[in-house]
Amino acid sequence: MEDKKISMVDIAKLSGVSIATVSRVLNKNGRYSKETEDRVLKVIQEHNYKVNVNAKGLRTKRTQTIGVIVPDITNEFFSQIVRAIERYIVPKGYTVFVCDSNEKEEAEDIHISSLAAKGVDGIIYISTRGDVKKIYESYKIPVVYIDRRPQNAGTLVISDNEMGGFLATQELIEKGCRHILMLKDTKPFSTVVHRYKGYVGALEKYKIPFDPELVVETEVSYAAARKATKEALLAHPEMDGIFCNNDMMALGALHALREAKRKVPRDVKLVGFDGISLTEICDPPMTTVRQNTDELGKKSVEILLRRIHKKQDAKFHDEVVVIPVELVRRKTT
Amino acid sequence: MEDKKISMVDIAKLSGVSIATVSRVLNKNGRYSKETEDRVLKVIQEHNYKVNVNAKGLRTKRTQTIGVIVPDITNEFFSQIVRAIERYIVPKGYTVFVCDSNEKEEAEDIHISSLAAKGVDGIIYISTRGDVKKIYESYKIPVVYIDRRPQNAGTLVISDNEMGGFLATQELIEKGCRHILMLKDTKPFSTVVHRYKGYVGALEKYKIPFDPELVVETEVSYAAARKATKEALLAHPEMDGIFCNNDMMALGALHALREAKRKVPRDVKLVGFDGISLTEICDPPMTTVRQNTDELGKKSVEILLRRIHKKQDAKFHDEVVVIPVELVRRKTT
DNA sequence: CTGTTAGCGCTTTCAC
DNA sequence: GTGAAAGCGCTAACAG
């Protein structure tokens, strides 16, 4: 029953050539005749032979494997990114280790260390940490940071969060809002900082006075946002617009508004961020800033692959790619 | 700069022992003194040495790696399962390849084949296909099927879908419904069939006449369900309850109901399936049958690990584990 | 307790 | 065009 796995020697014997030749046709390295090729290929086919990627990797120092580290795979925004990464890298023959860090630095460390041991060719990394210098140095693996920008991240692919914050706030202003609450993540991720900058920028541009009391920090969750909105509504009844750090929070805000009998968009207008599917199917459908997850994935794959193949070269110059975002107008503004 | 990766020989030299000894302390195989252990461990620490899992795998035929194949990683139900699998298997030293098949059989084939080439120790597989005999035979890799039950699947871990269908329908009946629509996936997955069986079973138990016209098949999406519900409402105005194949569909139904000015739960009651986060935060919060994704992940890991370690033995007996589901009563019933 | 050594399956010179 | 052989980093006898 347990017919041991077939290997290259078997293929070589079966087709009456040396294993070197088998290897050559497998890798299309030339230096074999057409007949040999056909014969070998046929045997391989018949026996459903698959190269042992471990052995190959041991020789070539390439594993055709990458790691992706995300903070929370159950968050649709991140799972969309994972899906996009797979869409572009699987056709190139890579398989991807997906590591969920649960927003914990320690978990990230464990994952990185085991990815390194597994000899991944590269890592795409959505980091929860503020500074990544250490990691970057200790393993000589190409890393592309995406979404968030930690200190010392070299190559990265991020959305134009500042523009997103600006567009969202501008939309609110143009629809008549003058007292705009920003619901902000407590964590100092670059994404958060940039969105906030965009918010401030828009206020300035339209000469709306900035009120620090209208910037409230809260945990990024539906429940926390709902609670925070409720409180803000009490403290600032004049509030007529809300820009949320993400869509889940925006939904929390929406429901707090409903609870407080404020009509949306009549009394208060609302904009979310990310563009997850929820925003289309909530009631009313929500205006949001959509991030281009497909492009985020595509670009990061592109760059990572380039770095993997240039690995010999002495130096890369770090690249920063910024992906445009898009305001999606729906019924909350 | 490109200081080549440090290997076991280096550690051996640095700590003045043979590589065999290093290997022993690394694998805690005993037969070394405490001092030796300390010394070696210290050197390993200092140089941040990591074993090369490829080389190790080449020798041991174990890669400490598993594959998980899911139909759609952006579906929260599946990403929750992935998360649960990681939660239980990462602490055991495994890393997981996550493969999104996009509900396509061909994609599954590609993934399986590349997982086999990568030498994964096992696979957890949510299959889109009706019959899996071929795969199971061609690679000698332990596979645990989960969620869906294809023909010829050996070992599997599934929710008690029939009970779920029964509980959902019973809830509707007990709350007074007599004309209950079932919105069913068009695809013949075991999950769908079992939920349907539960639905029929509950009708029988409560002596409610079964009306085949009240079973409508539709694609599993928000939009399709919304449309189907709208039409069903027209054709069967007497309808007073809906049991949906999943939560997303239930949300579609909910919105169709609102559009048709039917009050929920007053005029029509509604139950979903899966228990994704959406059901808590929609309006009104939805009654649903919750699947225990954590347990699904935990059990499948448990069984897979057991099979991996028993690999030598001539035979396994296939196991089928059924995880209980739970009715979560909220505001739509 | 410790070291020596033979491969695991593959790629890659180097000869022919 | 093709083959022989070295060796990637590691484990597991085997010998002491």
XYZ file of C-alpha atoms (C1' of nucleotides) in Angstrom:
698
model
C 0.000 0.000 0.000
C 2.504 2.569 1.164
C 4.263 2.716 -2.208
C 7.018 5.139 -1.403
C 7.097 8.376 -3.255
C 8.639 8.315 -6.659
C 11.808 10.332 -7.109
C 14.038 11.577 -9.838
C 16.183 8.445 -9.837
C 13.089 6.394 -10.569
C 12.197 8.621 -13.466
C 15.767 8.409 -14.708
C 15.777 4.621 -14.604
C 12.350 4.328 -16.119
C 13.294 6.483 -19.064
C 16.795 5.114 -19.424
C 18.691 8.353 -18.907
C 20.684 9.847 -16.073
C 19.178 11.922 -13.359
C 21.109 14.890 -14.629
C 19.164 14.721 -17.819
C 15.878 14.442 -16.041
C 16.771 17.501 -14.060
C 17.627 19.334 -17.241
C 14.372 18.671 -18.966
C 12.476 19.460 -15.805
C 14.112 22.846 -15.614
C 14.238 23.404 -19.347
C 17.946 23.941 -19.135
C 18.577 22.782 -22.671
C 21.317 20.388 -23.691
C 19.074 17.414 -24.379
C 17.483 16.107 -27.538
C 13.857 16.408 -28.399
C 13.395 12.642 -28.213
C 14.909 12.469 -24.752
C 12.686 15.264 -23.623
C 9.567 13.560 -24.882
C 10.474 10.272 -23.340
C 11.268 11.749 -19.958
C 8.209 13.952 -19.940
C 6.065 10.975 -20.760
C 7.390 8.925 -17.883
C 6.954 11.858 -15.544
C 3.403 12.258 -16.694
C 2.582 8.598 -16.347
C 3.836 8.386 -12.822
C 2.504 11.719 -11.764
C 5.923 12.656 -10.545
C 6.388 15.887 -8.620
C 9.784 17.325 -7.784
C 10.545 17.433 -4.133
C 10.626 21.110 -3.465
C 12.518 20.577 -0.242
C 15.430 18.915 -1.900
C 15.384 21.427 -4.660
C 15.286 24.245 -2.181
C 18.177 22.755 -0.316
C 20.287 23.037 -3.420
C 19.033 26.238 -4.907
C 18.198 28.190 -1.794
C 14.840 28.956 -3.273
C 11.644 27.453 -1.993
C 9.032 29.046 -4.209
C 7.297 29.991 -1.048
C 6.446 33.318 0.553
C 4.979 34.355 3.853
C 2.215 36.858 4.391
C 1.681 38.260 7.853
C -1.640 39.924 8.574
C -3.044 41.332 11.788
C -6.434 39.692 11.494
C -7.487 37.360 8.756
C -11.145 37.605 9.717
C -11.134 41.291 8.853
C -12.407 41.446 5.306
C -9.995 44.165 4.339
C -7.031 41.972 5.151
C -8.503 38.817 3.698
C -9.064 40.712 0.478
C -5.404 41.596 0.418
C -4.455 37.973 1.001
C -6.710 36.944 -1.822
C -5.152 39.506 -4.142
C -1.647 38.396 -3.234
C -2.552 34.820 -4.033
C -4.182 35.807 -7.260
C -0.942 37.261 -8.521
C 1.668 35.009 -6.996
C 0.171 31.529 -7.281
C 0.368 31.616 -11.088
C 4.088 32.237 -10.710
C 4.444 28.928 -8.931
C 4.588 30.188 -5.364
C 2.634 28.981 -2.401
C 1.861 31.298 0.446
C 2.081 30.831 4.161
C -0.573 32.977 5.729
C 0.195 34.027 9.278
C -2.356 35.700 11.471
C -0.643 37.786 14.132
C -3.805 38.704 15.954
C -2.386 42.225 16.189
C 0.300 40.933 18.554
C 3.960 41.701 18.154
C 5.049 38.527 19.885
C 3.000 36.471 17.456
C 4.646 38.313 14.596
C 8.047 37.408 15.965
C 7.167 33.758 16.179
C 5.819 33.768 12.657
C 8.795 35.561 11.196
C 11.175 33.247 12.881
C 9.383 30.173 11.623
C 9.066 31.621 8.143
C 12.806 32.173 8.170
C 13.412 28.599 9.261
C 11.146 27.440 6.488
C 13.319 29.347 4.087
C 10.645 31.470 2.465
C 11.889 33.475 -0.466
C 10.184 36.615 0.750
C 7.667 38.123 3.118
C 4.780 40.498 2.686
C 4.184 42.059 6.012
C 1.366 44.096 7.479
C 3.017 44.998 10.705
C 1.495 45.872 14.015
C 4.740 47.198 15.368
C 6.061 50.714 15.386
C 9.612 49.855 14.473
C 10.821 46.925 12.422
C 14.512 47.551 12.233
C 15.487 44.483 14.192
C 13.611 42.001 12.085
C 14.758 43.465 8.876
C 18.342 42.977 9.850
C 18.405 39.620 11.519
C 17.124 37.584 8.598
C 18.338 38.228 5.109
C 14.939 37.864 3.540
C 13.341 40.391 1.222
C 10.390 42.012 2.935
C 7.713 44.219 1.468
C 5.677 46.111 4.021
C 2.164 46.908 3.090
C -0.764 48.950 4.327
C 0.954 50.215 7.449
C 4.286 51.939 7.526
C 6.435 51.144 10.535
C 9.661 52.979 11.292
C 12.573 51.627 9.285
C 10.388 49.776 6.847
C 12.298 49.796 3.613
C 10.154 48.877 0.685
C 6.498 49.471 1.085
C 3.175 49.593 -0.669
C 0.512 51.706 0.943
C -2.736 53.419 0.125
C -2.856 57.156 -0.149
C -4.360 57.505 3.282
C -3.870 61.222 3.544
C -5.735 61.739 0.313
C -8.407 59.398 1.618
C -8.817 61.439 4.778
C -8.948 64.565 2.711
C -11.542 63.247 0.268
C -13.751 61.955 3.037
C -13.666 65.217 4.932
C -14.091 67.280 1.808
C -17.159 65.277 0.895
C -18.676 66.034 4.290
C -17.837 69.708 4.016
C -19.240 70.013 0.535
C -22.442 68.403 1.686
C -22.704 71.139 4.303
C -21.109 69.746 7.445
C -19.339 72.243 9.686
C -18.784 70.259 12.853
C -17.057 67.105 11.811
C -16.133 64.417 14.276
C -13.201 62.217 13.465
C -13.314 58.790 15.060
C -9.701 57.742 15.254
C -7.932 54.568 16.170
C -5.981 54.859 19.408
C -2.982 53.110 17.876
C -0.427 55.262 16.136
C -0.325 53.407 12.841
C 0.788 55.415 9.865
C -2.589 54.768 8.282
C -4.287 56.494 11.177
C -1.907 59.414 11.252
C -2.220 60.016 7.532
C -5.988 59.872 7.494
C -6.011 62.342 10.310
C -3.668 64.609 8.407
C -6.042 64.508 5.465
C -8.900 65.423 7.758
C -7.048 68.407 9.146
C -5.942 69.406 5.676
C -9.465 69.490 4.370
C -10.672 71.563 7.292
C -7.905 74.036 6.622
C -8.551 74.246 2.973
C -12.213 75.045 3.557
C -11.453 77.322 6.500
C -13.425 75.276 8.952
C -12.122 75.843 12.450
C -10.389 72.826 13.873
C -11.855 71.689 17.167
C -9.620 69.230 19.028
C -12.610 68.052 21.004
C -14.043 66.685 17.799
C -11.192 64.250 17.404
C -11.930 61.240 19.519
C -9.726 58.236 19.826
C -11.223 54.855 20.339
C -10.608 51.222 19.819
C -11.323 50.074 16.255
C -14.434 48.049 16.765
C -18.085 48.331 16.057
C -19.004 48.428 19.720
C -16.358 50.932 20.775
C -17.241 53.259 17.922
C -20.897 53.040 18.735
C -20.256 53.964 22.308
C -17.870 56.770 21.431
C -20.336 58.250 18.987
C -23.092 58.175 21.537
C -20.963 60.095 23.981
C -19.745 62.560 21.410
C -23.319 63.234 20.424
C -24.104 64.213 23.965
C -21.039 66.390 24.381
C -21.357 68.028 20.977
C -24.940 68.187 19.856
C -23.904 70.529 17.058
C -22.029 67.684 15.370
C -23.237 67.224 11.806
C -20.652 64.938 10.201
C -18.503 61.974 11.134
C -15.404 60.609 9.462
C -14.486 57.167 10.711
C -11.180 55.395 10.712
C -12.761 52.364 9.112
C -16.037 50.917 7.953
C -16.731 48.796 10.975
C -16.464 51.854 13.155
C -18.637 53.779 10.759
C -21.325 51.177 11.146
C -21.111 51.561 14.895
C -21.478 55.294 14.474
C -24.427 54.828 12.150
C -26.259 52.782 14.705
C -25.456 55.190 17.515
C -26.929 57.906 15.355
C -30.077 55.930 14.772
C -30.373 55.243 18.469
C -30.093 58.953 19.157
C -32.802 59.586 16.585
C -30.516 61.542 14.341
C -31.414 61.012 10.723
C -28.637 60.051 8.330
C -27.799 61.834 6.129
C -30.270 64.621 6.968
C -28.999 65.524 10.436
C -25.599 63.927 10.420
C -23.513 62.691 7.504
C -21.071 59.858 7.660
C -18.048 58.518 5.788
C -16.188 55.277 6.443
C -12.863 53.937 5.231
C -11.727 50.741 3.447
C -14.706 49.870 1.319
C -15.561 46.428 2.645
C -18.729 44.748 1.424
C -20.619 45.723 4.515
C -20.781 49.311 3.314
C -22.872 48.312 0.338
C -25.371 46.285 2.232
C -25.895 48.292 5.361
C -28.821 50.595 5.633
C -28.473 53.172 4.292
C -25.541 52.126 2.107
C -22.498 53.957 3.286
C -20.247 56.489 1.681
C -16.685 55.336 2.136
C -13.136 55.672 0.920
C -12.299 52.546 -0.963
C -8.814 51.127 -0.839
C -7.726 49.211 -3.863
C -6.877 45.892 -2.243
C -6.301 44.206 -5.551
C -3.710 46.751 -6.537
C -2.145 46.654 -3.087
C -1.686 42.908 -3.509
C -0.575 43.115 -7.085
C 2.063 45.759 -6.526
C 3.476 44.106 -3.452
C 3.805 40.816 -5.309
C 5.453 42.558 -8.215
C 8.020 44.257 -6.047
C 8.668 41.243 -3.872
C 9.277 39.060 -6.901
C 11.631 41.615 -8.318
C 13.590 41.723 -5.090
C 13.707 37.961 -4.850
C 15.221 37.692 -8.280
C 17.698 40.456 -7.754
C 18.830 38.912 -4.521
C 22.430 38.627 -5.656
C 22.868 42.321 -6.223
C 24.584 44.301 -3.563
C 21.900 46.894 -3.091
C 18.275 47.663 -3.615
C 17.006 51.123 -3.333
C 13.958 51.101 -1.168
C 10.800 51.854 -3.017
C 7.610 53.373 -1.724
C 4.542 52.802 -3.822
C 1.402 54.731 -3.036
C -1.866 53.386 -4.357
C -4.668 55.876 -5.007
C -7.901 55.610 -3.090
C -11.369 56.431 -4.274
C -14.341 58.092 -2.649
C -17.462 55.999 -3.108
C -20.531 58.164 -2.669
C -23.553 56.423 -1.284
C -26.468 57.327 0.944
C -24.843 58.537 4.134
C -23.675 61.863 2.702
C 27.109 42.365 3.921
C 25.616 39.176 2.580
C 26.962 37.082 5.439
C 25.793 33.670 4.389
C 23.356 31.905 6.584
C 24.780 30.150 9.555
C 24.387 26.381 9.619
C 24.715 23.508 11.992
C 28.394 22.961 11.199
C 29.091 26.524 12.217
C 27.316 26.028 15.501
C 29.204 22.782 16.014
C 32.569 24.420 15.424
C 31.717 27.453 17.495
C 30.736 25.357 20.456
C 33.454 22.778 20.009
C 31.268 19.727 19.562
C 30.223 17.590 16.638
C 27.245 18.384 14.505
C 25.551 15.248 15.772
C 25.568 16.674 19.234
C 24.129 19.930 18.065
C 21.393 18.019 16.350
C 20.704 16.107 19.529
C 20.318 19.083 21.761
C 18.222 20.783 19.132
C 15.851 17.870 19.040
C 16.134 17.110 22.725
C 17.118 13.578 21.915
C 19.067 13.129 25.097
C 22.498 11.596 25.336
C 24.383 14.791 26.042
C 25.492 16.485 29.238
C 23.920 19.503 30.754
C 27.061 21.572 30.171
C 27.179 20.647 26.510
C 23.571 21.552 26.151
C 24.057 24.933 27.770
C 27.067 25.737 25.657
C 25.415 24.762 22.413
C 22.210 26.536 23.257
C 24.144 29.645 24.099
C 25.952 29.678 20.768
C 22.703 29.067 18.959
C 21.119 31.934 20.812
C 23.991 34.276 20.156
C 23.986 33.661 16.460
C 20.263 33.511 16.148
C 20.599 30.218 14.403
C 17.518 28.589 12.904
C 17.460 25.049 11.605
C 16.934 24.736 7.922
C 13.570 23.114 7.741
C 14.138 22.087 4.155
C 17.163 20.030 4.955
C 15.494 18.602 7.979
C 12.421 17.748 5.975
C 14.547 16.097 3.354
C 15.849 13.706 5.954
C 12.812 13.187 8.094
C 10.099 13.445 5.506
C 8.347 15.883 7.748
C 8.081 19.543 6.967
C 6.081 20.833 9.906
C 3.846 22.366 7.346
C 0.203 21.850 6.463
C -2.055 23.129 3.719
C -5.531 24.529 4.181
C -7.753 24.840 1.153
C -10.747 27.126 1.430
C -13.295 28.176 -1.154
C -13.190 31.880 -0.343
C -10.947 33.460 2.218
C -12.912 36.708 2.146
C -15.956 34.925 3.497
C -15.836 35.484 7.217
C -17.014 31.993 7.989
C -14.023 30.486 6.231
C -11.529 32.989 7.519
C -12.721 32.201 11.015
C -11.958 28.571 10.374
C -8.509 29.436 9.096
C -7.901 31.490 12.178
C -8.999 28.646 14.430
C -6.771 26.174 12.623
C -3.809 28.473 13.090
C -4.655 29.018 16.704
C -4.315 25.325 17.397
C -1.579 24.249 15.032
C 0.932 27.089 15.170
C 1.764 26.352 18.813
C 2.677 22.840 17.695
C 5.348 24.268 15.442
C 3.510 24.070 12.157
C 3.108 26.744 9.563
C 0.112 26.795 7.300
C -0.205 27.312 3.586
C -3.556 28.912 2.967
C -4.952 28.257 -0.486
C -7.978 30.068 -1.803
C -9.696 27.985 -4.443
C -12.216 30.615 -5.359
C -14.801 27.801 -5.430
C -13.071 26.347 -8.493
C -12.134 22.716 -8.830
C -9.250 23.418 -11.168
C -7.757 25.819 -8.652
C -8.063 23.147 -6.004
C -6.151 20.734 -8.222
C -3.342 23.171 -8.723
C -3.134 23.876 -5.039
C -3.155 20.235 -4.043
C -0.490 19.403 -6.514
C 1.760 22.189 -5.337
C 1.108 21.343 -1.705
C 2.178 17.806 -2.481
C 5.349 19.020 -4.164
C 6.045 21.158 -1.133
C 5.770 18.065 0.962
C 3.153 19.244 3.413
C 2.536 16.837 6.242
C -1.204 17.097 5.876
C -4.098 18.969 4.368
C -7.295 20.391 5.764
C -9.650 20.675 2.911
C -12.953 22.446 2.409
C -13.782 21.031 -0.945
C -15.929 22.436 -3.676
C -16.051 19.161 -5.526
C -18.595 16.409 -5.340
C -16.154 13.549 -5.386
C -12.610 13.515 -4.076
C -11.557 9.946 -4.615
C -8.887 10.739 -7.140
C -7.009 13.241 -5.034
C -7.093 11.127 -1.993
C -5.431 8.299 -3.810
C -2.816 9.965 -5.921
C -0.893 11.640 -3.140
C -0.209 9.807 0.049
C -0.958 12.743 2.286
C -3.331 12.683 5.239
C -6.362 14.799 4.469
C -9.089 15.958 6.794
C -12.169 17.263 5.062
C -14.114 19.869 6.871
C -17.412 21.707 6.614
C -18.510 20.051 3.385
C -18.658 16.341 2.811
C -17.746 15.218 -0.682
C -18.190 11.653 -1.878
C -15.338 9.418 -0.790
C -14.072 11.849 1.786
C -12.575 9.702 4.487
C -11.995 11.606 7.648
C -14.130 14.620 8.181
C -15.226 17.248 10.638
C -18.566 18.868 9.991
C -21.229 20.838 11.755
C -24.510 19.216 12.576
C -26.219 20.854 9.664
C -29.333 18.774 9.838
C -29.836 19.737 13.447
C -29.198 23.330 12.439
C -31.879 23.201 9.797
C -34.203 21.621 12.267
C -33.562 24.174 15.006
C -33.973 27.090 12.655
C -37.248 25.800 11.280
C -38.524 24.813 14.677
C -37.828 28.298 15.972
C -39.897 29.772 13.153
C -42.730 27.327 13.756
C -42.778 27.938 17.470
C -42.959 31.652 16.866
C -46.059 31.026 14.795
C -44.895 30.670 11.200
C -46.872 28.287 9.020
C -45.604 29.130 5.533
C -41.874 28.886 5.691
C -39.679 29.626 2.727
C -36.346 27.921 2.522
C -33.729 29.785 0.505
C -31.353 27.111 -0.643
C -28.012 27.098 -2.395
C -28.215 25.695 -5.909
C -25.087 23.645 -5.361
C -25.533 20.170 -3.944
C -23.092 20.465 -1.061
C -23.723 18.180 1.850
C -24.194 21.221 4.036
C -27.088 22.335 1.884
C -28.685 18.928 1.699
C -28.492 18.411 5.443
C -29.924 21.795 6.301
C -32.759 21.082 3.956
C -33.342 17.735 5.600
C -33.577 19.458 8.936
C -36.089 21.894 7.525
C -38.268 19.095 6.189
C -37.889 17.180 9.431
C -39.141 20.077 11.509
C -42.140 20.599 9.255
C -43.009 16.951 9.632
C -42.614 16.937 13.348
C -44.964 19.869 13.724
C -47.334 18.596 11.068
C -46.919 21.598 8.828
C -47.692 20.663 5.233
C -44.624 20.702 3.027
C -44.975 22.954 0.015
C -42.300 22.353 -2.632
C -42.955 25.802 -4.035
C -41.614 27.247 -0.823
C -38.205 25.775 -1.432
C -36.333 28.078 -3.735
C -32.834 27.541 -4.972
C -30.605 30.465 -5.616
C -27.006 31.481 -5.760
C -25.478 32.141 -2.343
C -25.095 35.859 -2.416
C -26.697 38.866 -0.870
C -28.025 40.127 -4.174
C -29.377 36.809 -5.434
C -31.132 36.146 -2.162
C -32.647 39.576 -2.127
C -34.025 39.082 -5.599
C -35.296 35.591 -4.877
C -37.063 36.754 -1.751
C -38.722 39.579 -3.595
C -40.084 37.176 -6.159
C -41.162 34.625 -3.599
C -43.008 37.352 -1.740
C -45.020 38.081 -4.827
C -45.759 34.465 -5.622
C -46.544 33.536 -2.043
C -47.905 36.465 -0.118
C -48.912 34.111 2.666
C -45.251 33.504 3.473
C -44.516 34.273 7.115
C -41.097 32.800 7.750
C -37.800 32.381 5.932
C -34.927 30.038 6.650
C -31.797 30.950 4.739
C -28.867 28.845 3.740
C -26.480 31.381 5.196
C -26.305 34.761 6.845
C -25.424 36.756 3.789
C -28.503 35.440 2.058
C -30.550 36.159 5.140
C -29.452 39.753 5.001
C -30.571 39.916 1.385
C -33.902 38.494 2.418
C -34.174 40.969 5.255
C -33.720 43.868 2.901
C -36.156 42.463 0.372
C -38.660 42.230 3.184
C -38.108 45.828 4.163
C -38.452 46.905 0.572
C -41.766 45.076 0.384
C -42.849 46.820 3.580
C -43.109 43.599 5.508
C -42.195 44.131 9.114
C -39.656 41.792 10.651
C -40.367 39.940 12.846
C -44.028 40.983 13.001
C -45.110 39.938 9.487
C -42.294 37.649 8.507
C -39.689 35.968 10.663
C -36.200 35.119 9.564
C -33.349 32.806 10.480
C -29.876 32.723 8.969
C -27.032 30.236 9.194
C -23.338 30.417 10.191
C -23.317 33.154 12.791
C -20.935 35.633 11.209
C -20.480 39.012 12.858
C -22.858 40.676 10.462
C -25.811 39.027 12.156
C -25.111 40.891 15.365
C -24.791 44.271 13.822
C -27.479 44.265 11.211
C -30.792 45.860 11.937
C -32.603 44.193 13.497
C -29.985 41.772 14.804
C -30.621 38.437 13.254
C -31.545 35.086 14.654
C -29.159 32.541 13.242
C -27.710 29.088 13.657
C -24.179 29.502 14.827
C -21.509 27.093 13.717
C -18.682 26.582 16.112
C -15.770 27.555 13.888
C -13.303 27.348 16.710
C -14.253 23.778 17.445
C -14.282 22.923 13.746
C -10.705 24.149 13.518
C -9.620 22.575 16.748
C -11.001 19.137 15.997
C -9.638 19.058 12.479
C -6.187 19.985 13.727
C -6.403 17.359 16.419
C -7.322 14.633 13.989
C -4.868 15.706 11.331
C -2.026 15.726 13.817
C -2.994 12.301 15.014
C -2.989 10.988 11.462
C 0.318 12.600 10.693
C 1.929 10.897 13.636
C 0.381 7.561 12.966
C 1.472 7.688 9.384
C 3.488 4.524 9.641
C 0.569 2.362 10.636
C -1.081 0.328 7.961
C -4.571 1.616 8.434
C -6.648 4.413 9.843
C -10.282 3.995 10.347
C -11.988 7.001 8.910
C -13.523 9.192 11.528
C -16.482 11.481 11.189
C -16.772 14.151 13.832
C -19.939 16.152 14.050
C -19.823 19.466 15.871
C -23.022 20.701 17.482
C -24.573 23.946 16.328
C -26.468 26.455 18.365
C -29.528 28.566 17.717
C -28.871 32.182 18.562
C -32.161 33.975 19.153
C -32.169 37.622 18.254
C -34.674 40.075 16.889
C -35.818 38.541 13.620
C -37.910 35.818 15.205
C 27.999 10.962 26.623
C 30.096 12.025 21.932
C 31.807 11.772 17.102
C 31.778 9.669 12.225
C 29.354 8.829 8.423
C 25.817 7.629 5.087
C 22.400 9.369 2.659
C 17.461 12.257 1.938
C 16.355 14.247 -3.627
C 17.992 17.500 -6.201
C 21.177 20.892 -9.185
C 25.335 21.753 -11.245
C 30.017 21.754 -12.588
C 33.096 19.098 -15.211
C 34.257 15.469 -18.380
C 33.355 12.996 -22.310
C 23.728 15.653 -25.913
C 24.729 13.047 -21.804
C 26.566 11.087 -17.386
C 29.356 10.995 -12.916
C 29.858 12.960 -8.836
C 29.992 16.588 -5.317
C 27.385 18.621 -1.943
C 23.157 21.670 -0.038
C 21.999 21.079 5.869
C 20.353 17.833 8.436
C 19.209 13.156 11.069
C 20.055 8.609 12.572
C 22.420 4.615 12.818
C 26.729 2.950 14.408
C 30.927 2.880 16.872
C 33.322 4.079 20.632
